[in-house]
mmCIF file with all atom_site columns, C-alpha atoms in Angstrom:
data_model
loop_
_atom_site.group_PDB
_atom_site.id
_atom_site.type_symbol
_atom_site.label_atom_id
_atom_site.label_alt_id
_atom_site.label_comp_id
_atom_site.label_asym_id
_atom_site.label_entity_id
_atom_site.label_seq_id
_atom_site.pdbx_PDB_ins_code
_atom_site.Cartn_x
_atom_site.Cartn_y
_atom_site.Cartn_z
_atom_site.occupancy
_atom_site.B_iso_or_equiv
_atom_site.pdbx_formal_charge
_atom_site.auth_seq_id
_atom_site.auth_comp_id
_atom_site.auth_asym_id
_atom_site.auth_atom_id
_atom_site.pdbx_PDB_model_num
ATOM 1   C CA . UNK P 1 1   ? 4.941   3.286   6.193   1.00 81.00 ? 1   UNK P CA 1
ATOM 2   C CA . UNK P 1 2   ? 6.954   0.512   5.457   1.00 80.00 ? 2   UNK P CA 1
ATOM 3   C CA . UNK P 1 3   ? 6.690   -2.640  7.616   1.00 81.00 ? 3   UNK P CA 1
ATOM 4   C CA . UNK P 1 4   ? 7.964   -5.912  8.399   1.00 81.00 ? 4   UNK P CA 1
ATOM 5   C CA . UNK P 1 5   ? 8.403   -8.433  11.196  1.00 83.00 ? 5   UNK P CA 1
ATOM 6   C CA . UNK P 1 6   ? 6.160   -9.992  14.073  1.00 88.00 ? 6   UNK P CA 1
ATOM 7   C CA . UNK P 1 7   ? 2.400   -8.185  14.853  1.00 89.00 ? 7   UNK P CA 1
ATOM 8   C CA . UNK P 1 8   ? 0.477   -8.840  17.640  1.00 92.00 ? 8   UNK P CA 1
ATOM 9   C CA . UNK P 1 9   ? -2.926  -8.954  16.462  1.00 91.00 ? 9   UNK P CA 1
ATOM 10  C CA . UNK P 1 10  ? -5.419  -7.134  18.443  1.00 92.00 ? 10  UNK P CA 1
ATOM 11  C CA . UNK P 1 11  ? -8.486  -5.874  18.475  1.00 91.00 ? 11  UNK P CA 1
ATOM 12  C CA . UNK P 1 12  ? -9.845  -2.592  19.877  1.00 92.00 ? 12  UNK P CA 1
ATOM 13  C CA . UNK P 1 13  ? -12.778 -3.470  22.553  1.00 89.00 ? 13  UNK P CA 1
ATOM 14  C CA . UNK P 1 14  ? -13.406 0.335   24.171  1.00 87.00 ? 14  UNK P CA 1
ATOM 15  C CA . UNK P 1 15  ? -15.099 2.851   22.515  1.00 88.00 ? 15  UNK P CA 1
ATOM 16  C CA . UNK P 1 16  ? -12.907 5.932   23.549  1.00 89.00 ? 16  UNK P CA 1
ATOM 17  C CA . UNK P 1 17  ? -10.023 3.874   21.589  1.00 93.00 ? 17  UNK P CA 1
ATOM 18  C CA . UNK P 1 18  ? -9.583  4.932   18.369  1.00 94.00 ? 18  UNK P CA 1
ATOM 19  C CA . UNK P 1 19  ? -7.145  3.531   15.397  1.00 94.00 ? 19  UNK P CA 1
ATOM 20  C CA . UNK P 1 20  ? -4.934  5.262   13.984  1.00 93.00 ? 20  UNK P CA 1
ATOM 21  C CA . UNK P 1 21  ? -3.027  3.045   11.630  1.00 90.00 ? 21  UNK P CA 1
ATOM 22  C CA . UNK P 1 22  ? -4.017  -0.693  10.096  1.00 90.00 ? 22  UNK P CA 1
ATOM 23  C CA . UNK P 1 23  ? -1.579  -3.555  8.779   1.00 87.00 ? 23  UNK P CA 1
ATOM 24  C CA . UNK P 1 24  ? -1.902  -3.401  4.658   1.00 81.00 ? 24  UNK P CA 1
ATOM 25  C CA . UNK P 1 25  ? -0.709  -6.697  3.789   1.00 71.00 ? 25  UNK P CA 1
ATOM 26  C CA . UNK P 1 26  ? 2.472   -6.958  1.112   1.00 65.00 ? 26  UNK P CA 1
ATOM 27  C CA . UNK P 1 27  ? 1.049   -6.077  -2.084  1.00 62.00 ? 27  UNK P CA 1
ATOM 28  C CA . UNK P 1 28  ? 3.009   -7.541  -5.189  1.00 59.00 ? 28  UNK P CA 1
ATOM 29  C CA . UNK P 1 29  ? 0.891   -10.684 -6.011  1.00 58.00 ? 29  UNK P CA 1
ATOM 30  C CA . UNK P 1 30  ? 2.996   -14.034 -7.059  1.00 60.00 ? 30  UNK P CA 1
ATOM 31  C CA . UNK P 1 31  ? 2.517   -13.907 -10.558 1.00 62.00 ? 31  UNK P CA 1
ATOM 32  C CA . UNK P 1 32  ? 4.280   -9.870  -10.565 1.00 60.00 ? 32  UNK P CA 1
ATOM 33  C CA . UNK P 1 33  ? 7.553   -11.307 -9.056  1.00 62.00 ? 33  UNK P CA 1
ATOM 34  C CA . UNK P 1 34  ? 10.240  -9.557  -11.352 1.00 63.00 ? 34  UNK P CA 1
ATOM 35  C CA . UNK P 1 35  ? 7.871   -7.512  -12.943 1.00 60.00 ? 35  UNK P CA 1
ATOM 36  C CA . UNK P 1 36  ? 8.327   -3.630  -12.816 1.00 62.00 ? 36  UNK P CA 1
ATOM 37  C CA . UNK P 1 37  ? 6.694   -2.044  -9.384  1.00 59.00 ? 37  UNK P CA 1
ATOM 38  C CA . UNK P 1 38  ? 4.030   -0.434  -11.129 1.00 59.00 ? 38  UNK P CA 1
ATOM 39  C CA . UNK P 1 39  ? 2.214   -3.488  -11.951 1.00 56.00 ? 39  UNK P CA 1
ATOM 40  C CA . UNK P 1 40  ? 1.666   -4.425  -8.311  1.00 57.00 ? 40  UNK P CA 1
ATOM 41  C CA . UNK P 1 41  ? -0.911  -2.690  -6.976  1.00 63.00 ? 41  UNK P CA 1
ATOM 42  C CA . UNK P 1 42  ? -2.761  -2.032  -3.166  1.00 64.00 ? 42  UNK P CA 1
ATOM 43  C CA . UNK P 1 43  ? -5.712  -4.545  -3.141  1.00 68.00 ? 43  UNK P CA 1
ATOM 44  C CA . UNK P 1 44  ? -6.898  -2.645  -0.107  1.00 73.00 ? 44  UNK P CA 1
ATOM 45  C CA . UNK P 1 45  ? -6.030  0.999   1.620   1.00 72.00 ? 45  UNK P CA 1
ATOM 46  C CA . UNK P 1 46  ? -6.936  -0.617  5.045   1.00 74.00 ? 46  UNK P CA 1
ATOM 47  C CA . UNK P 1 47  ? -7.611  -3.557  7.120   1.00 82.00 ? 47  UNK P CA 1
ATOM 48  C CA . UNK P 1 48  ? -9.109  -4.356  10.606  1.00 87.00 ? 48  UNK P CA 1
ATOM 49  C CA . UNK P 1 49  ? -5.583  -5.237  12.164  1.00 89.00 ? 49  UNK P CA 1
ATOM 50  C CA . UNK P 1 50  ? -5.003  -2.514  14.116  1.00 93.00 ? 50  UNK P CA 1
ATOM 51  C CA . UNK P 1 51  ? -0.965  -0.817  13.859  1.00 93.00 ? 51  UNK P CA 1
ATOM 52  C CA . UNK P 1 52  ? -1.325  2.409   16.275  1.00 94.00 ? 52  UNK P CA 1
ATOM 53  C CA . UNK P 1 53  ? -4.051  2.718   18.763  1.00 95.00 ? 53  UNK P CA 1
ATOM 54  C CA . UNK P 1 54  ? -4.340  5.660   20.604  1.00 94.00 ? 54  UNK P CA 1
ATOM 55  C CA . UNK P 1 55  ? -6.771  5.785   23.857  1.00 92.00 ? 55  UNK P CA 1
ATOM 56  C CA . UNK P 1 56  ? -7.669  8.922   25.919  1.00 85.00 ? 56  UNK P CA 1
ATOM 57  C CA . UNK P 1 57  ? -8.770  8.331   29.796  1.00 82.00 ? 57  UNK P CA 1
ATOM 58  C CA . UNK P 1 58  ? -9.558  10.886  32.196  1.00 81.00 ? 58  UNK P CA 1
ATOM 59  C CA . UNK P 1 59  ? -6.734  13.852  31.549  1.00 80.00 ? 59  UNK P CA 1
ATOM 60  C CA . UNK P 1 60  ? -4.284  11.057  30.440  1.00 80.00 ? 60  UNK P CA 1
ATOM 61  C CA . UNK P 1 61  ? -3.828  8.534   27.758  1.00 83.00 ? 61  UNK P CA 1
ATOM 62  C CA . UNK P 1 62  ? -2.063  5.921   25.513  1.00 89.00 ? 62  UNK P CA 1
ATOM 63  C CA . UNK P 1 63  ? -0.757  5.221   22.538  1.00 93.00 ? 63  UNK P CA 1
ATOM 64  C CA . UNK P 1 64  ? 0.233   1.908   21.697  1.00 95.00 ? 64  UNK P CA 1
ATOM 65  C CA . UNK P 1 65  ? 2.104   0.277   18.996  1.00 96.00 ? 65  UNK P CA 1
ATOM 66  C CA . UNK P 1 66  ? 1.833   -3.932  18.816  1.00 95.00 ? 66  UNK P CA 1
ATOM 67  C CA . UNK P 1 67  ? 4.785   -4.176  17.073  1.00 94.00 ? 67  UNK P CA 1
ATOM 68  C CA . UNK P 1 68  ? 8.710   -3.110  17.557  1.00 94.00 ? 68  UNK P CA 1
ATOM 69  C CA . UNK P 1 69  ? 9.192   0.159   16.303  1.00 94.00 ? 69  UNK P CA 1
ATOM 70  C CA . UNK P 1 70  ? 12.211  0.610   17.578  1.00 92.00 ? 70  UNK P CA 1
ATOM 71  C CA . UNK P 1 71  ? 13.418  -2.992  15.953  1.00 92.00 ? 71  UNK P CA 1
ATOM 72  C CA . UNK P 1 72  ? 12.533  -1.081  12.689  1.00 90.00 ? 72  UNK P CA 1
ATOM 73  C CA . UNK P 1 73  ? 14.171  1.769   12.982  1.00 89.00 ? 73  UNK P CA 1
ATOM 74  C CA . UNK P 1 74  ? 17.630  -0.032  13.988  1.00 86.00 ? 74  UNK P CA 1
ATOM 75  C CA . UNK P 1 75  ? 17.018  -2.583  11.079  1.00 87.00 ? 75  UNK P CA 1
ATOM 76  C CA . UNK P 1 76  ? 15.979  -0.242  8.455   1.00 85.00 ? 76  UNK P CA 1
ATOM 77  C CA . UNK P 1 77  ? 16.988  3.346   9.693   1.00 82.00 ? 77  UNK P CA 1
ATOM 78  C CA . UNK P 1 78  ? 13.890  5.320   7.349   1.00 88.00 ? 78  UNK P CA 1
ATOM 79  C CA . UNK P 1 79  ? 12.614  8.467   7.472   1.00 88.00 ? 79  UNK P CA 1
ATOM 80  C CA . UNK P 1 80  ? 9.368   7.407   7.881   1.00 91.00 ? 80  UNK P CA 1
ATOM 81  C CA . UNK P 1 81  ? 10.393  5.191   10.819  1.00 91.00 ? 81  UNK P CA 1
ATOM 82  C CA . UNK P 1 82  ? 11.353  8.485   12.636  1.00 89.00 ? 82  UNK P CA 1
ATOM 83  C CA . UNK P 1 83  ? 8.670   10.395  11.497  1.00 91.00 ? 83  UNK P CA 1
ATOM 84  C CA . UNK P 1 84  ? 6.389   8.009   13.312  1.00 93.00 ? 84  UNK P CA 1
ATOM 85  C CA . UNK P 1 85  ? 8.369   8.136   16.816  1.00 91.00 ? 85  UNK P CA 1
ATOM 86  C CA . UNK P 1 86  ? 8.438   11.519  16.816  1.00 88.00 ? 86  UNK P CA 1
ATOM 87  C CA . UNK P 1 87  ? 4.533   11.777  15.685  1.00 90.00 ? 87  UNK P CA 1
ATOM 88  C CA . UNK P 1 88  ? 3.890   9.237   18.557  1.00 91.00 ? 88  UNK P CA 1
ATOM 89  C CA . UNK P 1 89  ? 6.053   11.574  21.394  1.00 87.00 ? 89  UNK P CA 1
ATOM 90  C CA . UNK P 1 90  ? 4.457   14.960  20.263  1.00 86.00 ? 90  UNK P CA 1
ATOM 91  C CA . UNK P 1 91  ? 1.177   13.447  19.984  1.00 87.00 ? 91  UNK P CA 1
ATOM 92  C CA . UNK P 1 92  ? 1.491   12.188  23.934  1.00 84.00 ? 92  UNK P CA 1
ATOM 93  C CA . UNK P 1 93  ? 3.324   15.317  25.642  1.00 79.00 ? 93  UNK P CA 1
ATOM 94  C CA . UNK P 1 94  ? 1.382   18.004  23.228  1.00 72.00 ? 94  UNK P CA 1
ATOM 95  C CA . UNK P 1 95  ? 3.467   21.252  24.221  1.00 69.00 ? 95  UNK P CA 1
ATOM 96  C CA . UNK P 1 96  ? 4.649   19.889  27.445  1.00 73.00 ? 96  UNK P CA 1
ATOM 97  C CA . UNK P 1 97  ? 8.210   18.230  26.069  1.00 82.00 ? 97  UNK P CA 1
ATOM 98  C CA . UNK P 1 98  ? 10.981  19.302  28.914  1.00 89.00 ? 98  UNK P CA 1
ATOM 99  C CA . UNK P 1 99  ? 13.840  18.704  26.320  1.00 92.00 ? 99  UNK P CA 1
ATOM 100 C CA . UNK P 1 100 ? 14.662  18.823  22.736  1.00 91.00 ? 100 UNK P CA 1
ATOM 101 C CA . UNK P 1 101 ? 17.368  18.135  20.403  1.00 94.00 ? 101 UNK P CA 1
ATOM 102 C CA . UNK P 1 102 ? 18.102  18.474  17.087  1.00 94.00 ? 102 UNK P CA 1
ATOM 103 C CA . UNK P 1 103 ? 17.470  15.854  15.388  1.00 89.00 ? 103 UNK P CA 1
ATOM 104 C CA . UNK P 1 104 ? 20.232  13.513  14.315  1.00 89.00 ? 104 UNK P CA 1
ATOM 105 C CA . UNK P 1 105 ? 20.505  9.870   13.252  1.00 83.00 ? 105 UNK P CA 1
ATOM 106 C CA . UNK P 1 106 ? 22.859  8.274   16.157  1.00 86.00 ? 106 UNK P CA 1
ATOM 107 C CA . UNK P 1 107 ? 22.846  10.909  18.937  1.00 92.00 ? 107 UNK P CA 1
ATOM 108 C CA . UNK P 1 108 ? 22.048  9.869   22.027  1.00 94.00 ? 108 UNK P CA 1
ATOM 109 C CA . UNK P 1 109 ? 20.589  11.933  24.584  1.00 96.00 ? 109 UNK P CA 1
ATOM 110 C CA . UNK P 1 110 ? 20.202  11.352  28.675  1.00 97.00 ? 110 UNK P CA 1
ATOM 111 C CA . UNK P 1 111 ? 18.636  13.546  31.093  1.00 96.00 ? 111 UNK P CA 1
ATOM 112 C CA . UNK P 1 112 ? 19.430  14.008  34.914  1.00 97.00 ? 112 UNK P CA 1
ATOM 113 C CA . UNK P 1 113 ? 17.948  15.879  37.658  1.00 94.00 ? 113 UNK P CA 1
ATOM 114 C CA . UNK P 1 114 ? 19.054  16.623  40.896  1.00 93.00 ? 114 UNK P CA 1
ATOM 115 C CA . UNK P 1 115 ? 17.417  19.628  42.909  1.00 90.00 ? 115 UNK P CA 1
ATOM 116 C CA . UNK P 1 116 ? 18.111  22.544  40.833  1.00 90.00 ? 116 UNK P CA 1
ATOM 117 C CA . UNK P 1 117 ? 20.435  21.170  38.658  1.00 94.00 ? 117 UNK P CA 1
ATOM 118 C CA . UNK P 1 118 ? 20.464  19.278  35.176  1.00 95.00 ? 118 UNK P CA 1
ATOM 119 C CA . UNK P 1 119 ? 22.711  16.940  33.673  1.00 97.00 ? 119 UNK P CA 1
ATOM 120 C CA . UNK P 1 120 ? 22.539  16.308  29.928  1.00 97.00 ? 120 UNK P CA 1
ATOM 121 C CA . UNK P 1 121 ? 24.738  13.717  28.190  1.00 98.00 ? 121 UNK P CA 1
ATOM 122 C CA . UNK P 1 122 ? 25.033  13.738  24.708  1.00 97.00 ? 122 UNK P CA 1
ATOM 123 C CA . UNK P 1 123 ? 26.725  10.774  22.777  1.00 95.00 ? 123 UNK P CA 1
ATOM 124 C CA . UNK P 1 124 ? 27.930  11.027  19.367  1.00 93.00 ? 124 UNK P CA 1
ATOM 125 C CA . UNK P 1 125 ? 26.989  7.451   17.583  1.00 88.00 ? 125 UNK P CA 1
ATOM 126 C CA . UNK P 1 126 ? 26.716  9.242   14.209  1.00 87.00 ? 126 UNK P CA 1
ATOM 127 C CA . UNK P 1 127 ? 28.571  6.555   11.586  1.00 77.00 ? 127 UNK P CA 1
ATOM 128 C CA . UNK P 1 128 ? 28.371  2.882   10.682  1.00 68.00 ? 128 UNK P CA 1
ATOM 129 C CA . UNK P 1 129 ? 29.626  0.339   12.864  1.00 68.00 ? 129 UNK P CA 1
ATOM 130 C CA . UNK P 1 130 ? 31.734  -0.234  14.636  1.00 75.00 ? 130 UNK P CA 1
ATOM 131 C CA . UNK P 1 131 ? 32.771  3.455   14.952  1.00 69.00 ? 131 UNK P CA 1
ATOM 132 C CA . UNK P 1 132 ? 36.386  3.584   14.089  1.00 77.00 ? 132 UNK P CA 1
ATOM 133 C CA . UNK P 1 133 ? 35.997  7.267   13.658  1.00 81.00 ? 133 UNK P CA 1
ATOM 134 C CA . UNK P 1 134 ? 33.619  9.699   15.065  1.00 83.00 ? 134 UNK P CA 1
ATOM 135 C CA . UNK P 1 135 ? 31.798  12.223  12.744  1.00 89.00 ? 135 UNK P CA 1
ATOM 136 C CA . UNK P 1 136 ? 31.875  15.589  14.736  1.00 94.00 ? 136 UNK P CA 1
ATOM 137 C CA . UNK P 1 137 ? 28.185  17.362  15.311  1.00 95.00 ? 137 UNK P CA 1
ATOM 138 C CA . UNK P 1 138 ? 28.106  20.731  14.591  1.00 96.00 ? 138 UNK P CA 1
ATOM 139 C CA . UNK P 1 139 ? 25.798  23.526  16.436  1.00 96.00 ? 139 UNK P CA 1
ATOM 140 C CA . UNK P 1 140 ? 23.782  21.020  18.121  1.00 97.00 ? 140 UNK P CA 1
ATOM 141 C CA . UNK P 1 141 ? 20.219  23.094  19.630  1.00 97.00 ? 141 UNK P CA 1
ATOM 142 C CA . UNK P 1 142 ? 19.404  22.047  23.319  1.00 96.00 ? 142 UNK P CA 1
ATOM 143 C CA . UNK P 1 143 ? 15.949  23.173  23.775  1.00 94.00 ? 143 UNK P CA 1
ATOM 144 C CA . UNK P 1 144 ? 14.874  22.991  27.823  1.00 93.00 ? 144 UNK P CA 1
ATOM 145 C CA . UNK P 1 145 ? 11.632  23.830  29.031  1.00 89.00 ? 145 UNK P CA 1
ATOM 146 C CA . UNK P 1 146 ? 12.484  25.449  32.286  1.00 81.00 ? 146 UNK P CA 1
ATOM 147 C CA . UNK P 1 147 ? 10.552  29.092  31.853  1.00 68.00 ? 147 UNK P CA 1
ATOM 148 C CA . UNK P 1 148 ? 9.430   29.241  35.868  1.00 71.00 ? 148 UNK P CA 1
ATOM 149 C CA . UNK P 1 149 ? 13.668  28.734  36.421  1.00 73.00 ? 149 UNK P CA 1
ATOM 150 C CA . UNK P 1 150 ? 16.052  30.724  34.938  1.00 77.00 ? 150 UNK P CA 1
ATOM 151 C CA . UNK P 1 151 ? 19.707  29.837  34.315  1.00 83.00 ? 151 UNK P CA 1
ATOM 152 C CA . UNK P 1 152 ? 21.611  30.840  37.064  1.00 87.00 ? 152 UNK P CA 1
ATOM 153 C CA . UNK P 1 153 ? 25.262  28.770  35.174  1.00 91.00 ? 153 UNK P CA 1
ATOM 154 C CA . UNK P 1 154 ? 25.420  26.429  31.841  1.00 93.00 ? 154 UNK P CA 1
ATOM 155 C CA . UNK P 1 155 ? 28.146  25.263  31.746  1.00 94.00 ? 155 UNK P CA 1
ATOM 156 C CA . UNK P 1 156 ? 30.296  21.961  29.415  1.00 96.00 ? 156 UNK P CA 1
ATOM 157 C CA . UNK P 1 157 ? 32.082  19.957  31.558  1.00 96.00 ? 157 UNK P CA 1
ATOM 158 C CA . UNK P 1 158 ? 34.089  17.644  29.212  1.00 95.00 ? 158 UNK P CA 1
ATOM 159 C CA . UNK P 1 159 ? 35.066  19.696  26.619  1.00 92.00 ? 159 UNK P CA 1
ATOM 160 C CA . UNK P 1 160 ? 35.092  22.989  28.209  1.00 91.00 ? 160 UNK P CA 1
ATOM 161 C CA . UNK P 1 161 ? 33.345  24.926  25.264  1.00 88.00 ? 161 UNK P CA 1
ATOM 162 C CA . UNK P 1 162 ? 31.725  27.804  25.870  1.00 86.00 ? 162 UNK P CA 1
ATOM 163 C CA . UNK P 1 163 ? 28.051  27.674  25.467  1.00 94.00 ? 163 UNK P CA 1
ATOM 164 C CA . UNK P 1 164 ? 25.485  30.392  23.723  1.00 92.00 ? 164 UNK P CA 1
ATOM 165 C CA . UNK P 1 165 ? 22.377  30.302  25.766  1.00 92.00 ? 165 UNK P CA 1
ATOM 166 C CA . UNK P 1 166 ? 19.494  32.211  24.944  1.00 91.00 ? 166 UNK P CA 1
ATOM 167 C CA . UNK P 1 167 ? 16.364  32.017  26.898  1.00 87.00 ? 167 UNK P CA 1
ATOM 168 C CA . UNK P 1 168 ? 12.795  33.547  25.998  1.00 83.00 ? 168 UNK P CA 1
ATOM 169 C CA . UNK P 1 169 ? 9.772   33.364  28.670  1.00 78.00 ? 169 UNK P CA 1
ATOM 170 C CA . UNK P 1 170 ? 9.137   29.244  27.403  1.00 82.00 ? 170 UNK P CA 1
ATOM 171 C CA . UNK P 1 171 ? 12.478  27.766  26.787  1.00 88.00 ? 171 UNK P CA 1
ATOM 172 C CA . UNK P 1 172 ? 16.125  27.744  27.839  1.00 92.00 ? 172 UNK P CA 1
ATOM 173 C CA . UNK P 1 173 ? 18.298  27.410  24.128  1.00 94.00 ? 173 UNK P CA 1
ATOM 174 C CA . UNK P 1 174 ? 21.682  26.056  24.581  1.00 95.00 ? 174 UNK P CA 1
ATOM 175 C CA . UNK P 1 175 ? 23.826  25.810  21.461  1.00 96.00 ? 175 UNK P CA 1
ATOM 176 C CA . UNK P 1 176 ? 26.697  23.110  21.561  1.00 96.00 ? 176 UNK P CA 1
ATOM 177 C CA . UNK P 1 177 ? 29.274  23.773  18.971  1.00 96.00 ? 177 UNK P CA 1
ATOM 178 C CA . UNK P 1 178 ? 30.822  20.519  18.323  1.00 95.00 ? 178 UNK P CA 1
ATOM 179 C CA . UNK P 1 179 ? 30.059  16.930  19.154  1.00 95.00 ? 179 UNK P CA 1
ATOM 180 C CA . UNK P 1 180 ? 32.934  14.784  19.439  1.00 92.00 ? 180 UNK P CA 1
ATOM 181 C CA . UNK P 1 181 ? 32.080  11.815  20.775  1.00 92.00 ? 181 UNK P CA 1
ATOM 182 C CA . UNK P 1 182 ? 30.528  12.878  24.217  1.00 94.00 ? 182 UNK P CA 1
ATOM 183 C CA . UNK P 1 183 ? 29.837  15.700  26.046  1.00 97.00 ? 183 UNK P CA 1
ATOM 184 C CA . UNK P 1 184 ? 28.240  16.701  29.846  1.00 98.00 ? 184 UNK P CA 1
ATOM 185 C CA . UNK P 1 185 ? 26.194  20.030  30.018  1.00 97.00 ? 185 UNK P CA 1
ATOM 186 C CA . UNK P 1 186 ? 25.463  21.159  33.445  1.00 96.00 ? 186 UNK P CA 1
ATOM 187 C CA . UNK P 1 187 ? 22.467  23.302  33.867  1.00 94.00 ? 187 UNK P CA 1
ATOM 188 C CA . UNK P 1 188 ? 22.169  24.776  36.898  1.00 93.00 ? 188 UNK P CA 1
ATOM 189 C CA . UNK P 1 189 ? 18.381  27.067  37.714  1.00 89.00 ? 189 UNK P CA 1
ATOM 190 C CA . UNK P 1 190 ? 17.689  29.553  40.078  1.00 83.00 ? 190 UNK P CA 1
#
């Protein structure tokens, strides 16, 4: 995965810790510079600087990243930048993710709870900056763990759409038809 930027160097001092990804160092030696890229070459697959460390204690754990991902992604915007955040959230909730989304570059998504009732805000910042124009999202997937509560309304409260819902014995399904720029989708359970 491509890297750059500050590291904090660490080292892993418990044995239930285990590593899951190591700094490789840039690999296009000084005399290469300008040369074509398959001349430079990885002088090692690994080192002992540790990227992603992942620790299990008791029935809970960590995962822990001594760098800023998130600086990355914003910088760069890669795949593999993604890839790794998403990795890093399935690999800590396992099966027990309360919401999903589909997954687009620039859409924001905030969850509220009150009672028996949700509140899910999704933000349209699809686009370069500064957004002159906003690229509409189309059939957007809401995915809501909430099999013990059935739906008793979903409803959209800015735009007014009407919403498909479709919910099997693990997960609520609500299909948005169009993004705009932002929208409010009030879930209220049984």
């Amino acid at each position: 995965i491509a890297h750059r930027g500050r590291v904090n160097y660490t080292r892993v001092s418990s044995s239930s810790a285990q590593v899951l990804a190591t700094l490789v160092p840039p690999f296009s030696p000084l005399e290469s510079v300008g040369a074509p890229p398959e001349r430079a070459s990885l002088p090692v697959s690994h080192t002992d600087i540790p990227l992603a460390i992942s620790n299990k204690t008791g029935q809970g754990g960590s995962l822990y990243f001594p760098f800023s991902l998130s600086a990355l992604i914003n910088e760069y915007k890669l795949g593999e930048h993604y890839q790794l955040l998403k990795n890093a959230i399935d690999m800590t909730l396992g099966q027990g993710r309360f919401i999903e989304v589909t997954p687009i570059q620039g859409l924001q998504v905030t969850l509220f709870e009150n009672n028996n009732k949700l509140l899910i805000h999704l933000v349209n910042g699809v686009g370069r900056r500064p957004l002159a124009h906003s690229v509409p999202l189309l059939d957007l997937e809401v995915k809501l763990g909430v099999s013990d509560s059935p739906a008793k309304e979903v409803k959209s409260l800015i735009s007014g759409q009407t919403l498909r819902c479709i919910s099997d014995q693990e997960r609520l399904t609500i299909t948005l038809p169009r993004l705009d720029v932002w929208e409010c989708i009030m879930v209220e359970l049984e």
